PDB file of C-alpha atoms in Angstrom:
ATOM      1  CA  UNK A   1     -77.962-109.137  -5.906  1.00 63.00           C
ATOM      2  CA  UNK A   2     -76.181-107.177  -8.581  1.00 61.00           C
ATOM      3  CA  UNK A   3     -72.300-106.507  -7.433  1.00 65.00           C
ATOM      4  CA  UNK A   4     -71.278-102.493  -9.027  1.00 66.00           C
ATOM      5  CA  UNK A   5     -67.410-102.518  -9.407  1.00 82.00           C
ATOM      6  CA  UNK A   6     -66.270 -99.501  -8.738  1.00 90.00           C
ATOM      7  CA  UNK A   7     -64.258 -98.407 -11.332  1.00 95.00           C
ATOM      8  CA  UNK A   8     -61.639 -96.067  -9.999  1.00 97.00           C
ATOM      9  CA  UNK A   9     -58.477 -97.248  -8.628  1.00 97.00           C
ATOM     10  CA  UNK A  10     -55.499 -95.049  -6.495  1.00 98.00           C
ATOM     11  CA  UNK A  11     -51.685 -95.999  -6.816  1.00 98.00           C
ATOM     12  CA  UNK A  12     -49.044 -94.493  -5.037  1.00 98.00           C
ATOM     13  CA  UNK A  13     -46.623 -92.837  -7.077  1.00 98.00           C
ATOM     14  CA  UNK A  14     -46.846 -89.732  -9.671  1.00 98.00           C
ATOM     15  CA  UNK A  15     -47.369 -90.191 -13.681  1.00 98.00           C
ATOM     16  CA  UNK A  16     -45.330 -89.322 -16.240  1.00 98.00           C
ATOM     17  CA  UNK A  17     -44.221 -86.055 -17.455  1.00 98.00           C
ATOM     18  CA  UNK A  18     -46.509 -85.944 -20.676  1.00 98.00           C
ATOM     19  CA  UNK A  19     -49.778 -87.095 -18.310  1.00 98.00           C
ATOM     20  CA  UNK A  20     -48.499 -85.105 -15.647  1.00 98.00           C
ATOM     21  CA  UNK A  21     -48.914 -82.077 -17.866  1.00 98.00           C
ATOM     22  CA  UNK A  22     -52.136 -83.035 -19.376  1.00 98.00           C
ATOM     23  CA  UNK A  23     -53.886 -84.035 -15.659  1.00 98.00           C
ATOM     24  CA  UNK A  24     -53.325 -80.268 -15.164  1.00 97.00           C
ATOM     25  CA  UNK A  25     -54.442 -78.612 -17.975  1.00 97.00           C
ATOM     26  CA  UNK A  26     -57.384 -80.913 -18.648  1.00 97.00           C
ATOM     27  CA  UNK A  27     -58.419 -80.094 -14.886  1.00 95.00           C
ATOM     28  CA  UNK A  28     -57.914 -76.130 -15.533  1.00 93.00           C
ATOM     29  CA  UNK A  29     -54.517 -75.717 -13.579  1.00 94.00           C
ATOM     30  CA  UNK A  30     -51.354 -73.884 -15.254  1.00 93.00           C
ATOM     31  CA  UNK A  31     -49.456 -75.801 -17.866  1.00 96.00           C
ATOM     32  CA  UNK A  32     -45.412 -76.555 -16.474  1.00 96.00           C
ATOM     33  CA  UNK A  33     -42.580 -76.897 -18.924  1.00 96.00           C
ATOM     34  CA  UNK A  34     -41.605 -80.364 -19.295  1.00 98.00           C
ATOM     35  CA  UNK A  35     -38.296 -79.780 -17.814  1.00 97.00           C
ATOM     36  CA  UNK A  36     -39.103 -78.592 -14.874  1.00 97.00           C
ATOM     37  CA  UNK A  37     -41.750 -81.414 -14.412  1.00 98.00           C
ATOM     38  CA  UNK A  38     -38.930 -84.092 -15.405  1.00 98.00           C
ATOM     39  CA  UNK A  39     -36.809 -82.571 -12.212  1.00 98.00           C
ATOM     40  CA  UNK A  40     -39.630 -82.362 -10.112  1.00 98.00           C
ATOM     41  CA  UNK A  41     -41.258 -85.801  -9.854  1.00 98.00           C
ATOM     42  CA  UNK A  42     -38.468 -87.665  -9.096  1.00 98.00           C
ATOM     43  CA  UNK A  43     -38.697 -85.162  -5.566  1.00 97.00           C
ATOM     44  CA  UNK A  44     -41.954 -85.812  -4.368  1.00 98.00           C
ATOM     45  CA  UNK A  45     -42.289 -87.296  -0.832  1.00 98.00           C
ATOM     46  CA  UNK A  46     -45.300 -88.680  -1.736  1.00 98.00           C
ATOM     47  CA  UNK A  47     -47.799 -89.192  -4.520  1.00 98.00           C
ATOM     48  CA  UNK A  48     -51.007 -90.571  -5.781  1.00 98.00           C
ATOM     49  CA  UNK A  49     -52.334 -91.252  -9.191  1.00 98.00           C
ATOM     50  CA  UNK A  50     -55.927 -91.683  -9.882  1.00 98.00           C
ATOM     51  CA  UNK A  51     -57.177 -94.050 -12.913  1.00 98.00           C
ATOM     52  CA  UNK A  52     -60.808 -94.824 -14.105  1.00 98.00           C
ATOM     53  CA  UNK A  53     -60.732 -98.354 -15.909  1.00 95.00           C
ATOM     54  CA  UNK A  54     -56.912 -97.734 -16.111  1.00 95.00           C
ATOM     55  CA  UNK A  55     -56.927 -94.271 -17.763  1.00 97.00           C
ATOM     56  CA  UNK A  56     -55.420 -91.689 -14.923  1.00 98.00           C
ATOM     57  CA  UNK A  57     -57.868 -89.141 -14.400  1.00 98.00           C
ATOM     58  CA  UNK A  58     -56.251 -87.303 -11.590  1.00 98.00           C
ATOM     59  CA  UNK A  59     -53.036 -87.122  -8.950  1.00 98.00           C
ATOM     60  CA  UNK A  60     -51.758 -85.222  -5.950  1.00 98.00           C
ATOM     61  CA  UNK A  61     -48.012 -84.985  -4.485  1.00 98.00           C
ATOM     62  CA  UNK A  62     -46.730 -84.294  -1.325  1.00 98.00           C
ATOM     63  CA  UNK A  63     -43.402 -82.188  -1.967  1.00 98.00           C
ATOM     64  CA  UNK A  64     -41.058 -81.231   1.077  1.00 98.00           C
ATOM     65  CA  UNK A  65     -38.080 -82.092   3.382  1.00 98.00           C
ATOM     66  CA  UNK A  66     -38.905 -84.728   4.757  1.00 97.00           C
ATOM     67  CA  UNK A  67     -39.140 -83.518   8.270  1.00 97.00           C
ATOM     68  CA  UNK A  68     -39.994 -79.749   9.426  1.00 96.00           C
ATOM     69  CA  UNK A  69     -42.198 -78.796   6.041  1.00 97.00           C
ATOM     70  CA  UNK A  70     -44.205 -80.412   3.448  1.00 97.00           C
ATOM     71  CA  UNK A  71     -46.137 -78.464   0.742  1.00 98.00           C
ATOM     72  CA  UNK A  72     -49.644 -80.645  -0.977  1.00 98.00           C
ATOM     73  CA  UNK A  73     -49.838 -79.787  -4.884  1.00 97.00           C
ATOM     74  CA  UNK A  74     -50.944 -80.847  -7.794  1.00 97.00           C
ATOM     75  CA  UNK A  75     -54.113 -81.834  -6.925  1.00 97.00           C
ATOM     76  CA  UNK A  76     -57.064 -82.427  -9.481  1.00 97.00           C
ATOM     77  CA  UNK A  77     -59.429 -84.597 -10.924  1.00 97.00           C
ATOM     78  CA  UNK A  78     -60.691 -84.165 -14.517  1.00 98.00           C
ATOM     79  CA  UNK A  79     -63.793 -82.733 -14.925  1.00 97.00           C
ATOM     80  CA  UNK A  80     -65.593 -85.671 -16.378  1.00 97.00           C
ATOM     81  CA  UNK A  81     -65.142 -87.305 -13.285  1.00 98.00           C
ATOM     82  CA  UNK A  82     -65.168 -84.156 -10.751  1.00 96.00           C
ATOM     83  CA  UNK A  83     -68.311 -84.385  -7.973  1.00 95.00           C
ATOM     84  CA  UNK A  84     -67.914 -87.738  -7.556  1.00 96.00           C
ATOM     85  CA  UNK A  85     -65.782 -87.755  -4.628  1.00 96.00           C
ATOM     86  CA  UNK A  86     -62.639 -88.549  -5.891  1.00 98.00           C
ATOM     87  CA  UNK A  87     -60.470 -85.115  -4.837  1.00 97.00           C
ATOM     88  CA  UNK A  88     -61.790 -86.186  -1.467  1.00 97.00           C
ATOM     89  CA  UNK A  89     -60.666 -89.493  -1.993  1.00 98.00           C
ATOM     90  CA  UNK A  90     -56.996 -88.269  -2.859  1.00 98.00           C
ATOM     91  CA  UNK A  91     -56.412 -85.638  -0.148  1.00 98.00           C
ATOM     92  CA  UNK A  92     -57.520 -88.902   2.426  1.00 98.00           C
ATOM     93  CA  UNK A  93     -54.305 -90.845   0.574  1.00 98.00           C
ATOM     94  CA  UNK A  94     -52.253 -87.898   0.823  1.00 98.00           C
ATOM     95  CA  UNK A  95     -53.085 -86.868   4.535  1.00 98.00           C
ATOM     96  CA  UNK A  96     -52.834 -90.326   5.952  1.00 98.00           C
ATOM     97  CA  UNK A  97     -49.035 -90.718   4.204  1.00 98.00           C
ATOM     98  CA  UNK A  98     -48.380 -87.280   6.472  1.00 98.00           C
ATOM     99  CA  UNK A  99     -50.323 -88.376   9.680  1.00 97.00           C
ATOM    100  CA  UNK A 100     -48.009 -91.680   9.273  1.00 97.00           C
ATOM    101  CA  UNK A 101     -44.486 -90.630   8.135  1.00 97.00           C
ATOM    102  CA  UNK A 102     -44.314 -87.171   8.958  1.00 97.00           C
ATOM    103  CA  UNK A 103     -42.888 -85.609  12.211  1.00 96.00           C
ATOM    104  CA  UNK A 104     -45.558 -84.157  14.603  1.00 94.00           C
ATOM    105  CA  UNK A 105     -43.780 -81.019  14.379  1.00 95.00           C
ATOM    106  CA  UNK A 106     -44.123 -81.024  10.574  1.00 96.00           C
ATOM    107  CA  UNK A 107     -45.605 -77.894   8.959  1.00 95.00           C
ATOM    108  CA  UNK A 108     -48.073 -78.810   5.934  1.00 97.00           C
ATOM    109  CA  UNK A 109     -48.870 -76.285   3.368  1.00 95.00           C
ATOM    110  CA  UNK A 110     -51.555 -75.882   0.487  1.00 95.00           C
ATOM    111  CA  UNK A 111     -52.646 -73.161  -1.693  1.00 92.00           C
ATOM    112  CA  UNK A 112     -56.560 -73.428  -2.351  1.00 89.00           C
ATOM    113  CA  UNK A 113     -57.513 -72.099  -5.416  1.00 83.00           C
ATOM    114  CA  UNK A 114     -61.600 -71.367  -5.351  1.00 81.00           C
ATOM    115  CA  UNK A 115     -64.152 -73.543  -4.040  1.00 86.00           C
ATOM    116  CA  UNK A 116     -61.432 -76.236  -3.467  1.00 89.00           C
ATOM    117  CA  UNK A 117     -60.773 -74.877   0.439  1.00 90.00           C
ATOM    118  CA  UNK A 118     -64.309 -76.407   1.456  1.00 92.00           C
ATOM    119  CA  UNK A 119     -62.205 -79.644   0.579  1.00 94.00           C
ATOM    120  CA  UNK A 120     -59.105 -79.124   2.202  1.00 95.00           C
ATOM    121  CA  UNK A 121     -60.918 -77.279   5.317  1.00 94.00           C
ATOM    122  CA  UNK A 122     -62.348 -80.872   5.269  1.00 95.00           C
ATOM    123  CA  UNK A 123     -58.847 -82.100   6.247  1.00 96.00           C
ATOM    124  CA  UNK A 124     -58.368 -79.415   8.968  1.00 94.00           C
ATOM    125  CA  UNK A 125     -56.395 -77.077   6.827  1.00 93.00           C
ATOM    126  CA  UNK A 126     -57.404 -73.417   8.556  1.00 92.00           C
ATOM    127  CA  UNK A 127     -56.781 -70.314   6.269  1.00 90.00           C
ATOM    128  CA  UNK A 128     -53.221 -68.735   7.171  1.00 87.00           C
ATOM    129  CA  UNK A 129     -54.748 -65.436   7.295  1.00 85.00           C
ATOM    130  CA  UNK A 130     -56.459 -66.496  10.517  1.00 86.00           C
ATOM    131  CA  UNK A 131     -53.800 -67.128  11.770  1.00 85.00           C
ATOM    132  CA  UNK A 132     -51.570 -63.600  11.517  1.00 90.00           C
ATOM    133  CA  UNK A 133     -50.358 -65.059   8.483  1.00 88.00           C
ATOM    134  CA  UNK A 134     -50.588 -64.794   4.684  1.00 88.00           C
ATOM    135  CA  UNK A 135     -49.297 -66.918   1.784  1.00 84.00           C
ATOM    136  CA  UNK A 136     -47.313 -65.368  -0.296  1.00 85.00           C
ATOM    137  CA  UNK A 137     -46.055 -66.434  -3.561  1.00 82.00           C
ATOM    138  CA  UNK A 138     -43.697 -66.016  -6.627  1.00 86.00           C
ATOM    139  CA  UNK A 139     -43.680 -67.383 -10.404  1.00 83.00           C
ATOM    140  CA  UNK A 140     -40.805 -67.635 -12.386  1.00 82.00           C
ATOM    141  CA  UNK A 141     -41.503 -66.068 -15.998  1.00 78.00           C
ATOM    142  CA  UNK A 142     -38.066 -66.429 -16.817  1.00 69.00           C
ATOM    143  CA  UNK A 143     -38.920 -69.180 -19.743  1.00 62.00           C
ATOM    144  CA  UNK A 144     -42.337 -69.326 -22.227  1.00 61.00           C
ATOM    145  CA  UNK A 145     -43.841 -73.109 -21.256  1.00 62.00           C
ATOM    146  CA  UNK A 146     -44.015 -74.578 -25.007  1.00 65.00           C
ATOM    147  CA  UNK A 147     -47.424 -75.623 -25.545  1.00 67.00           C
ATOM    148  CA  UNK A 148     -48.552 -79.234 -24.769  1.00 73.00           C
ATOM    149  CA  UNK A 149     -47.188 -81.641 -27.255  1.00 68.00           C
ATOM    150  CA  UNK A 150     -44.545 -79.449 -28.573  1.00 62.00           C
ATOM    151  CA  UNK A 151     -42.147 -80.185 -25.857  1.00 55.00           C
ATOM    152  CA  UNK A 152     -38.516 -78.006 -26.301  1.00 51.00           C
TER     153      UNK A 152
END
């Protein structure tokens, strides 16, 4: 019998600024300016980085209080490796870190960009809307984000 390794592996904990960056861009989300992504790491409640054969090909925080309200961000896989699972297999890390440390009051947010609310509907996230609510949201423009590898 022929043993398959698999070769993907999940850590806790978030990746550095520079891979930070490039997870995003490489899986089609918005570039952030490396300063703001050196103050935010250090603030998430939880994380997870993704590697195949070592390389990280994808991550997802947990950002929040602590206590009454916890936003999930950041998630994506590169699209090498997308359809494989493996966005599934991060929102499962993510969601059992809430379902063990958060309160059971705890309000847990998302934003769903596309076809990526089939997967979080798949961890009993409901659309706000639904619910006599909408999300709402703001961008701050103040500042140009230098391109990737030209950091300011």
């Amino acid at each position: 019998m022929t043993r398959t390794t698999n070769p993907y592996s999940l850590s806790a904990g978030v990746p550095s600024v520079e891979v930070f960056r490039r997870l995003r861009t490489d899986a089609g989300l918005s570039d952030k300016a490396p300063e703001a992504v050196t103050l935010a790491l250090p603030n998430t409640w939880h994380g997870v980085v993704l590697h195949h054969e070592g390389e990280p090909i994808g991550m997802g925080r947990i950002i929040g209080d602590g206590g009454t309200a916890f936003q999930i961000v950041d998630v994506c896989v590169h699209p090498a490796h997308q359809g494989r699972g493996l966005g599934r297999r991060i929102m499962a890390a993510l969601t059992a870190e809430l379902e063990r440390r958060a309160p059971a009051t705890a309000y847990v947010s998302l934003i769903a960009d596309g076809p990526a609310r089939l997967l979080y509907e798949g961890f009993g996230f409901a659309d706000t809307a639904a619910h006599g609510s909408i999300g709402m949201y703001r961008v701050m423009t103040r500042d140009a984000v230098p391109p990737l590898g030209q950091d300011s």
